mmCIF file of C-alpha atoms in Angstrom:
data_model
loop_
_atom_site.group_PDB
_atom_site.id
_atom_site.type_symbol
_atom_site.label_atom_id
_atom_site.label_comp_id
_atom_site.label_asym_id
_atom_site.label_seq_id
_atom_site.Cartn_x
_atom_site.Cartn_y
_atom_site.Cartn_z
ATOM 1 C CA MET E 31 -0.319 0.008 -0.089
ATOM 2 C CA SER E 32 1.318 3.367 -0.825
ATOM 3 C CA GLU E 33 2.407 5.741 2.072
ATOM 4 C CA LYS E 34 0.233 8.152 0.867
ATOM 5 C CA ASP E 35 -3.231 9.031 2.608
ATOM 6 C CA THR E 36 -2.223 6.477 5.589
ATOM 7 C CA ILE E 37 -2.105 7.335 9.414
ATOM 8 C CA SER E 38 0.189 5.251 11.697
ATOM 9 C CA ILE E 39 -1.405 2.310 13.520
ATOM 10 C CA GLN E 40 0.332 3.785 16.679
ATOM 11 C CA LEU E 41 -2.581 6.738 16.228
ATOM 12 C CA VAL E 42 -5.338 3.738 16.184
ATOM 13 C CA ARG E 43 -4.200 2.833 19.210
ATOM 14 C CA GLU E 44 -4.571 6.304 20.827
ATOM 15 C CA ALA E 45 -7.956 6.440 19.666
ATOM 16 C CA LEU E 46 -8.869 3.539 21.160
ATOM 17 C CA LEU E 47 -7.332 3.941 24.454
ATOM 18 C CA GLN E 48 -10.174 5.736 26.264
ATOM 19 C CA SER E 49 -13.357 5.324 23.707
ATOM 20 C CA CYS E 50 -13.114 1.262 23.505
ATOM 21 C CA ALA E 51 -12.952 -1.636 25.763
ATOM 22 C CA PRO E 52 -9.455 -3.942 25.160
ATOM 23 C CA GLY E 53 -10.360 -7.481 23.853
ATOM 24 C CA ALA E 54 -13.370 -8.345 21.935
ATOM 25 C CA ALA E 55 -14.822 -4.682 22.037
ATOM 26 C CA THR E 56 -11.819 -3.825 20.338
ATOM 27 C CA ASP E 57 -11.669 -6.127 17.781
ATOM 28 C CA GLU E 58 -15.110 -6.139 16.719
ATOM 29 C CA VAL E 59 -15.031 -2.152 16.033
ATOM 30 C CA LEU E 60 -12.056 -2.572 14.301
ATOM 31 C CA ASN E 61 -13.326 -5.269 11.981
ATOM 32 C CA LYS E 62 -16.359 -2.904 10.934
ATOM 33 C CA VAL E 63 -14.119 -0.529 9.947
ATOM 34 C CA GLY E 64 -12.034 -2.717 7.690
ATOM 35 C CA ILE E 65 -8.686 -2.601 10.360
ATOM 36 C CA ASP E 66 -6.876 -5.733 11.335
ATOM 37 C CA PRO E 67 -6.966 -6.034 14.632
ATOM 38 C CA ALA E 68 -3.469 -7.983 14.416
ATOM 39 C CA LEU E 69 -1.702 -5.003 13.151
ATOM 40 C CA LEU E 70 -1.958 -3.340 16.770
ATOM 41 C CA GLU E 71 0.888 -5.641 17.406
ATOM 42 C CA SER E 72 2.956 -3.728 15.033
ATOM 43 C CA SER E 73 4.831 -0.493 15.712
ATOM 44 C CA THR E 74 5.440 0.490 12.306
ATOM 45 C CA VAL E 75 2.277 -0.186 9.939
ATOM 46 C CA ARG E 76 0.089 2.200 8.421
ATOM 47 C CA VAL E 77 -3.735 2.272 7.497
ATOM 48 C CA PRO E 78 -5.560 4.228 5.106
ATOM 49 C CA ALA E 79 -6.670 7.345 6.471
ATOM 50 C CA THR E 80 -10.337 6.501 5.244
ATOM 51 C CA ALA E 81 -10.300 3.681 7.564
ATOM 52 C CA TYR E 82 -9.139 6.082 10.395
ATOM 53 C CA ALA E 83 -11.924 8.280 9.338
ATOM 54 C CA ARG E 84 -14.301 5.352 9.907
ATOM 55 C CA LEU E 85 -13.054 4.559 13.073
ATOM 56 C CA TRP E 86 -13.575 7.949 14.385
ATOM 57 C CA ARG E 87 -17.280 7.845 13.242
ATOM 58 C CA LEU E 88 -17.781 4.871 14.768
ATOM 59 C CA LEU E 89 -16.286 5.552 17.895
ATOM 60 C CA ALA E 90 -18.305 9.172 17.965
ATOM 61 C CA ARG E 91 -21.448 7.424 17.347
ATOM 62 C CA ARG E 92 -21.121 4.514 19.893
ATOM 63 C CA ARG E 93 -19.864 7.018 22.502
ATOM 64 C CA ASP E 94 -21.888 10.290 21.520
ATOM 65 C CA ASP E 95 -18.869 11.994 21.806
ATOM 66 C CA GLU E 96 -16.615 13.213 19.045
ATOM 67 C CA PHE E 97 -13.772 13.567 21.249
ATOM 68 C CA PHE E 98 -12.800 10.305 22.112
ATOM 69 C CA GLY E 99 -14.072 10.550 25.563
ATOM 70 C CA MET E 100 -10.986 12.498 26.511
ATOM 71 C CA ASP E 101 -12.794 15.320 28.527
ATOM 72 C CA PRO E 102 -15.405 15.344 31.568
ATOM 73 C CA ARG E 103 -17.847 16.686 28.929
ATOM 74 C CA LYS E 104 -18.716 14.853 25.861
ATOM 75 C CA LEU E 105 -18.298 16.373 22.364
ATOM 76 C CA LYS E 106 -21.702 15.276 21.595
ATOM 77 C CA SER E 107 -22.276 13.769 17.805
ATOM 78 C CA GLY E 108 -23.372 16.847 15.826
ATOM 79 C CA SER E 109 -20.886 19.320 17.804
ATOM 80 C CA LEU E 110 -18.469 19.429 14.251
ATOM 81 C CA ALA E 111 -21.657 20.238 12.485
ATOM 82 C CA PHE E 112 -22.846 22.740 14.837
ATOM 83 C CA LEU E 113 -19.112 24.495 15.303
ATOM 84 C CA CYS E 114 -19.040 24.753 11.497
ATOM 85 C CA ARG E 115 -22.510 26.538 11.048
ATOM 86 C CA CYS E 116 -21.739 28.879 13.866
ATOM 87 C CA SER E 117 -18.270 29.765 12.501
ATOM 88 C CA MET E 118 -19.340 29.997 8.657
ATOM 89 C CA VAL E 119 -22.082 32.702 9.100
ATOM 90 C CA GLN E 120 -19.440 35.157 10.594
ATOM 91 C CA PRO E 121 -17.685 37.653 8.212
ATOM 92 C CA SER E 122 -14.308 36.813 8.363
ATOM 93 C CA LEU E 123 -11.812 33.852 9.785
ATOM 94 C CA ALA E 124 -10.935 35.838 12.931
ATOM 95 C CA ALA E 125 -14.709 36.021 13.801
ATOM 96 C CA GLY E 126 -15.344 32.904 12.799
ATOM 97 C CA LEU E 127 -12.546 31.203 14.852
ATOM 98 C CA THR E 128 -13.847 33.398 18.028
ATOM 99 C CA SER E 129 -17.158 32.114 17.666
ATOM 100 C CA GLY E 130 -16.051 28.274 17.238
ATOM 101 C CA LEU E 131 -13.624 28.510 20.004
ATOM 102 C CA GLY E 132 -16.622 30.017 22.207
ATOM 103 C CA PHE E 133 -18.657 26.978 21.280
ATOM 104 C CA LEU E 134 -15.975 24.458 22.184
ATOM 105 C CA SER E 135 -14.890 26.105 25.442
ATOM 106 C CA LEU E 136 -18.482 25.903 26.463
ATOM 107 C CA MET E 137 -18.392 22.169 25.278
ATOM 108 C CA LEU E 138 -15.047 21.365 26.755
ATOM 109 C CA GLU E 139 -14.433 21.245 30.631
ATOM 110 C CA HIS E 140 -10.779 21.126 30.384
ATOM 111 C CA LEU E 141 -9.864 23.088 27.228
ATOM 112 C CA PRO E 142 -11.021 26.675 27.315
ATOM 113 C CA ALA E 143 -9.274 28.350 24.403
ATOM 114 C CA GLN E 144 -8.839 31.982 23.236
ATOM 115 C CA LEU E 145 -7.719 33.636 19.974
ATOM 116 C CA VAL E 146 -4.973 36.046 20.668
ATOM 117 C CA ARG E 147 -3.765 38.554 17.646
ATOM 118 C CA GLN E 148 -0.181 40.366 18.550
ATOM 119 C CA GLN E 149 0.640 42.392 15.830
ATOM 120 C CA SER E 150 1.887 40.234 12.764
ATOM 121 C CA LEU E 151 1.422 37.220 14.486
ATOM 122 C CA ALA E 152 -1.543 35.294 15.993
ATOM 123 C CA GLU E 153 -2.098 32.426 18.398
ATOM 124 C CA ILE E 154 -4.720 30.096 19.753
ATOM 125 C CA VAL E 155 -4.169 29.502 23.535
ATOM 126 C CA LEU E 156 -5.637 26.858 25.675
ATOM 127 C CA LEU E 157 -6.395 28.376 28.886
ATOM 128 C CA GLU E 158 -6.045 25.161 30.939
ATOM 129 C CA ASP E 159 -5.953 25.887 34.861
ATOM 130 C CA ASP E 160 -5.180 22.037 35.455
ATOM 131 C CA GLN E 161 -1.988 21.021 37.376
ATOM 132 C CA ASP E 162 -1.236 18.072 34.829
ATOM 133 C CA PRO E 163 -1.325 18.248 31.329
ATOM 134 C CA ARG E 164 -3.521 16.357 28.914
ATOM 135 C CA ARG E 165 -2.316 13.568 26.536
ATOM 136 C CA ALA E 166 -0.708 14.766 23.577
ATOM 137 C CA PHE E 167 -3.232 12.852 21.578
ATOM 138 C CA THR E 168 -5.914 14.973 23.410
ATOM 139 C CA TYR E 169 -4.148 18.049 22.460
ATOM 140 C CA PHE E 170 -3.461 16.827 18.428
ATOM 141 C CA THR E 171 -7.036 16.032 18.207
ATOM 142 C CA TYR E 172 -8.295 19.348 19.244
ATOM 143 C CA TRP E 173 -5.840 21.406 16.958
ATOM 144 C CA MET E 174 -7.067 18.926 14.013
ATOM 145 C CA ILE E 175 -10.569 19.790 14.625
ATOM 146 C CA VAL E 176 -9.749 23.827 15.217
ATOM 147 C CA HIS E 177 -7.188 23.766 12.508
ATOM 148 C CA GLY E 178 -9.185 21.717 10.160
ATOM 149 C CA VAL E 179 -12.160 23.955 10.383
ATOM 150 C CA ALA E 180 -10.108 26.640 10.192
ATOM 151 C CA CYS E 181 -8.601 25.716 6.705
ATOM 152 C CA TRP E 182 -12.066 24.748 5.167
ATOM 153 C CA LEU E 183 -13.702 28.265 6.418
ATOM 154 C CA ALA E 184 -10.924 30.230 4.683
ATOM 155 C CA GLY E 185 -11.194 28.080 1.688
ATOM 156 C CA ARG E 186 -7.110 27.383 1.789
ATOM 157 C CA ARG E 187 -4.511 25.802 4.176
ATOM 158 C CA ILE E 188 -3.614 28.097 7.075
ATOM 159 C CA PRO E 189 0.069 27.422 7.510
ATOM 160 C CA ILE E 190 1.212 27.002 11.315
ATOM 161 C CA LEU E 191 4.883 28.410 12.219
ATOM 162 C CA ALA E 192 4.465 26.378 15.567
ATOM 163 C CA ILE E 193 2.883 24.541 18.112
ATOM 164 C CA GLU E 194 3.844 24.409 21.872
ATOM 165 C CA LEU E 195 2.374 21.965 24.446
ATOM 166 C CA ARG E 196 2.542 21.591 27.943
ATOM 167 C CA CYS E 197 2.927 17.667 27.693
ATOM 168 C CA PRO E 198 6.078 15.665 27.187
ATOM 169 C CA ALA E 199 7.155 14.771 23.819
ATOM 170 C CA PRO E 200 5.185 11.046 22.990
ATOM 171 C CA ASP E 201 7.054 8.032 21.700
ATOM 172 C CA PHE E 202 5.391 8.964 18.454
ATOM 173 C CA CYS E 203 5.480 12.332 16.459
ATOM 174 C CA ASP E 204 5.887 11.489 12.826
ATOM 175 C CA ASP E 205 2.292 11.916 11.921
ATOM 176 C CA TYR E 206 1.961 15.132 14.259
ATOM 177 C CA GLN E 207 4.520 16.952 12.451
ATOM 178 C CA VAL E 208 3.285 16.150 9.221
ATOM 179 C CA MET E 209 -0.377 17.188 10.121
ATOM 180 C CA PHE E 210 0.581 20.535 11.842
ATOM 181 C CA SER E 211 4.416 21.563 11.935
ATOM 182 C CA GLU E 212 8.119 20.394 11.813
ATOM 183 C CA ASN E 213 8.240 22.646 14.746
ATOM 184 C CA LEU E 214 6.647 20.964 18.164
ATOM 185 C CA ARG E 215 7.840 21.930 21.309
ATOM 186 C CA PHE E 216 6.829 20.090 24.584
ATOM 187 C CA ASP E 217 7.057 20.628 28.001
ATOM 188 C CA ARG E 218 6.463 24.370 27.375
ATOM 189 C CA PRO E 219 4.009 26.842 29.955
ATOM 190 C CA ARG E 220 1.330 26.911 28.201
ATOM 191 C CA THR E 221 -0.576 24.949 24.647
ATOM 192 C CA ARG E 222 -0.776 27.126 21.679
ATOM 193 C CA MET E 223 -0.964 27.350 18.216
ATOM 194 C CA ILE E 224 1.160 30.227 16.022
ATOM 195 C CA PHE E 225 0.392 31.278 13.039
ATOM 196 C CA SER E 226 0.506 34.581 10.576
ATOM 197 C CA ALA E 227 -2.248 37.141 11.625
ATOM 198 C CA ASP E 228 -2.716 37.928 8.026
ATOM 199 C CA CYS E 229 -5.108 34.739 7.663
ATOM 200 C CA LEU E 230 -7.424 36.226 10.251
ATOM 201 C CA ASP E 231 -8.628 38.727 7.983
ATOM 202 C CA LEU E 232 -9.635 36.303 5.275
ATOM 203 C CA PRO E 233 -13.441 36.328 4.347
ATOM 204 C CA ILE E 234 -15.468 33.526 4.907
ATOM 205 C CA LYS E 235 -17.840 32.504 2.298
ATOM 206 C CA ARG E 236 -19.453 29.043 2.757
ATOM 207 C CA SER E 237 -22.727 27.881 1.674
ATOM 208 C CA ALA E 238 -25.011 25.305 3.024
ATOM 209 C CA GLU E 239 -24.149 22.997 0.001
ATOM 210 C CA GLU E 240 -20.797 23.436 0.751
ATOM 211 C CA LEU E 241 -20.927 22.593 4.493
ATOM 212 C CA LYS E 242 -23.236 19.340 3.643
ATOM 213 C CA ARG E 243 -20.148 18.431 1.165
ATOM 214 C CA PHE E 244 -17.522 18.882 3.983
ATOM 215 C CA LEU E 245 -19.381 17.270 6.674
ATOM 216 C CA ALA E 246 -20.029 14.262 4.740
ATOM 217 C CA HIS E 247 -16.533 13.598 4.274
ATOM 218 C CA ALA E 248 -15.209 14.687 7.837
ATOM 219 C CA PRO E 249 -13.131 13.652 9.109
ATOM 220 C CA ALA E 250 -11.232 12.142 6.527
ATOM 221 C CA ASN E 251 -10.814 15.388 4.606
ATOM 222 C CA ILE E 252 -9.146 17.280 7.402
ATOM 223 C CA LEU E 253 -6.350 14.431 8.197
ATOM 224 C CA VAL E 254 -3.165 15.754 6.129
ATOM 225 C CA LYS E 255 -1.750 13.393 3.612
ATOM 226 C CA TYR E 256 1.024 11.579 4.768
ATOM 227 C CA ARG E 257 4.096 12.973 2.742
ATOM 228 C CA ASP E 258 6.572 9.715 1.480
ATOM 229 C CA PRO E 259 9.769 9.904 3.347
ATOM 230 C CA GLU E 260 11.085 8.197 0.249
ATOM 231 C CA SER E 261 9.689 11.303 -2.213
ATOM 232 C CA LEU E 262 12.605 13.069 -4.103
ATOM 233 C CA ALA E 263 11.606 16.338 -2.576
ATOM 234 C CA SER E 264 11.822 14.566 1.077
ATOM 235 C CA ARG E 265 15.109 13.038 0.371
ATOM 236 C CA ILE E 266 16.574 16.304 -1.026
ATOM 237 C CA LYS E 267 15.076 18.238 1.981
ATOM 238 C CA GLN E 268 16.782 15.846 4.596
ATOM 239 C CA ASP E 269 20.123 16.277 2.656
ATOM 240 C CA LEU E 270 19.689 20.169 2.765
ATOM 241 C CA ARG E 271 19.395 20.073 6.718
ATOM 242 C CA HIS E 272 22.641 18.172 7.289
ATOM 243 C CA LEU E 273 24.666 20.578 5.126
ATOM 244 C CA PRO E 274 25.665 24.118 6.135
ATOM 245 C CA ALA E 275 23.642 26.533 3.567
ATOM 246 C CA GLU E 276 26.911 28.036 1.930
ATOM 247 C CA GLN E 277 27.243 24.116 0.635
ATOM 248 C CA TRP E 278 24.024 23.791 -0.578
ATOM 249 C CA PRO E 279 24.321 22.530 -4.318
ATOM 250 C CA GLU E 280 23.036 24.407 -7.451
ATOM 251 C CA THR E 281 20.484 22.384 -9.722
ATOM 252 C CA GLU E 282 22.963 21.235 -12.039
ATOM 253 C CA SER E 283 25.481 19.816 -9.379
ATOM 254 C CA LEU E 284 22.494 18.495 -7.406
ATOM 255 C CA ALA E 285 21.210 16.539 -10.511
ATOM 256 C CA GLN E 286 24.695 14.883 -11.224
ATOM 257 C CA ARG E 287 24.458 14.161 -7.627
ATOM 258 C CA LEU E 288 21.086 12.352 -8.046
ATOM 259 C CA CYS E 289 22.453 10.795 -11.223
ATOM 260 C CA MET E 290 19.867 12.469 -13.618
ATOM 261 C CA SER E 291 19.837 15.845 -16.036
ATOM 262 C CA ALA E 292 18.772 19.292 -14.638
ATOM 263 C CA SER E 293 15.431 18.921 -16.788
ATOM 264 C CA THR E 294 14.565 15.377 -15.269
ATOM 265 C CA LEU E 295 15.334 16.741 -11.738
ATOM 266 C CA ARG E 296 12.549 19.715 -12.497
ATOM 267 C CA ARG E 297 10.149 17.605 -13.940
ATOM 268 C CA ARG E 298 9.968 14.809 -11.053
ATOM 269 C CA LEU E 299 9.903 17.703 -8.578
ATOM 270 C CA ALA E 300 7.199 19.227 -10.611
ATOM 271 C CA GLU E 301 5.265 16.250 -10.418
ATOM 272 C CA GLU E 302 5.341 16.321 -6.752
ATOM 273 C CA GLY E 303 4.456 19.961 -6.489
ATOM 274 C CA GLN E 304 7.624 21.251 -5.771
ATOM 275 C CA THR E 305 10.248 23.264 -6.811
ATOM 276 C CA TYR E 306 14.058 23.233 -5.849
ATOM 277 C CA GLN E 307 14.107 27.085 -4.663
ATOM 278 C CA GLY E 308 11.034 25.945 -2.990
ATOM 279 C CA LEU E 309 12.393 23.181 -0.853
ATOM 280 C CA LYS E 310 15.161 25.554 -0.181
ATOM 281 C CA ASP E 311 13.234 28.584 1.293
ATOM 282 C CA SER E 312 11.397 25.502 3.211
ATOM 283 C CA VAL E 313 14.395 24.275 5.133
ATOM 284 C CA ARG E 314 15.550 27.540 5.567
ATOM 285 C CA LYS E 315 12.092 28.526 7.413
ATOM 286 C CA GLU E 316 12.106 25.263 9.447
ATOM 287 C CA LEU E 317 15.794 26.077 10.442
ATOM 288 C CA ALA E 318 15.261 29.875 11.375
ATOM 289 C CA ILE E 319 11.820 28.803 13.762
ATOM 290 C CA VAL E 320 13.954 26.252 15.230
ATOM 291 C CA TRP E 321 16.913 28.899 16.175
ATOM 292 C CA LEU E 322 14.856 31.796 16.666
ATOM 293 C CA ALA E 323 13.478 30.066 19.812
ATOM 294 C CA GLU E 324 17.236 30.312 21.121
ATOM 295 C CA PRO E 325 17.850 33.518 22.683
ATOM 296 C CA SER E 326 21.572 32.895 22.727
ATOM 297 C CA ILE E 327 21.697 33.072 18.797
ATOM 298 C CA SER E 328 21.691 36.142 17.319
ATOM 299 C CA PHE E 329 19.716 37.237 13.944
ATOM 300 C CA ALA E 330 22.962 37.920 12.383
ATOM 301 C CA GLU E 331 24.409 34.326 12.903
ATOM 302 C CA ILE E 332 20.870 33.000 11.650
ATOM 303 C CA ALA E 333 21.317 35.044 8.708
ATOM 304 C CA THR E 334 24.769 33.672 8.360
ATOM 305 C CA ARG E 335 23.876 30.215 8.998
ATOM 306 C CA LEU E 336 21.005 30.313 6.765
ATOM 307 C CA GLY E 337 23.388 31.560 3.750
ATOM 308 C CA PHE E 338 22.072 35.333 3.691
ATOM 309 C CA ALA E 339 24.351 38.170 2.675
ATOM 310 C CA ASP E 340 23.131 40.309 5.784
ATOM 311 C CA ALA E 341 20.459 40.097 8.754
ATOM 312 C CA SER E 342 18.360 42.805 6.434
ATOM 313 C CA SER E 343 18.026 39.806 3.921
ATOM 314 C CA PHE E 344 17.047 37.497 6.436
ATOM 315 C CA TYR E 345 14.450 39.863 7.967
ATOM 316 C CA LYS E 346 12.588 40.549 4.636
ATOM 317 C CA ALA E 347 12.497 36.788 3.828
ATOM 318 C CA PHE E 348 11.420 35.560 7.144
ATOM 319 C CA ARG E 349 8.671 38.296 6.906
ATOM 320 C CA LYS E 350 7.867 36.718 3.423
ATOM 321 C CA TRP E 351 7.792 33.170 4.833
ATOM 322 C CA SER E 352 5.483 33.673 7.945
ATOM 323 C CA GLY E 353 4.136 37.298 7.578
ATOM 324 C CA SER E 354 5.919 38.367 10.715
ATOM 325 C CA ASN E 355 9.681 39.755 11.445
ATOM 326 C CA PRO E 356 11.857 37.522 13.276
ATOM 327 C CA GLY E 357 11.844 39.575 16.404
ATOM 328 C CA HIS E 358 8.468 39.838 17.282
ATOM 329 C CA TYR E 359 8.267 36.034 16.454
ATOM 330 C CA ARG E 360 11.209 35.531 18.874
ATOM 331 C CA SER E 361 9.495 37.615 21.488
ATOM 332 C CA LEU E 362 6.266 35.693 20.924
ATOM 333 C CA ILE E 363 7.862 32.184 21.377
ATOM 334 C CA LEU E 364 9.809 33.227 24.316
ATOM 335 C CA ASN E 365 6.763 34.520 26.018
ATOM 336 C CA GLU E 366 8.307 38.212 25.941
ATOM 337 C CA ALA E 367 5.593 39.626 23.972
ATOM 338 C CA SER E 368 3.354 42.240 25.935
#
């Protein structure tokens, strides 16, 4: 089976943990959605995203809870539909998110949330008052719902700059990084998602018919496609991450290393929806976000590491990538923003 459109079996185990009794009950549920129960013994196997979506819907119906029983209050069946309806009538994504987060804060006891706009950056913060953090799967399920609905409302994918979580890093993070962001930070003081504030001004123009189609395919349509680690683009990005920027090859040299012509390289990347320049920019952005979270690394040093002529060039590029300047992003990520 292709790696694309698949979900790790580890997320299947997480979904079953609080929502289905082990043993015969688990076997029955998995068989109904087309997942072999024997696969639970593996740590590497993947299942179709459509099967995972069927599991989600079946467990939600059986428990009357669309949140896998992970909060004292049930997110009763129909909550996702109501969340979309109350959000889609708002004029902008900012208003839609505020409305949707208000609804989820009423429904879920442990996960009240707030949308905060700080200049060029925005964040959704979970206002938890519990001493102990939730499971990573709990947080990521919440983010999957909120981010998936936000993308549908806006009619485009909302790029996530970072997600911080109060919980420790789980044993498995690969799918979470694909679904949300490479920049996941654990054991943080609070749980939040950070993205460009420009997105908040996007208008919402959704019809009842579009809502019907969206709900008919949910949650499969908000599970981000798994990126094949063996794809050419993934291999090139992995190589770039392990080289200083000044040693990144030009297109011709890279093609020679890969034993193909430059035109073949461009064609194969195009087939994956990528360009070499886009891959380099993507890796630069990933590295910049990681280094900006380290206060000991100056902007000038980051610019040099990324291969920019000076800090000014880095500033311009980072604003283009994220909609924010590096200083503001660093102040926010370090909890220093006012």
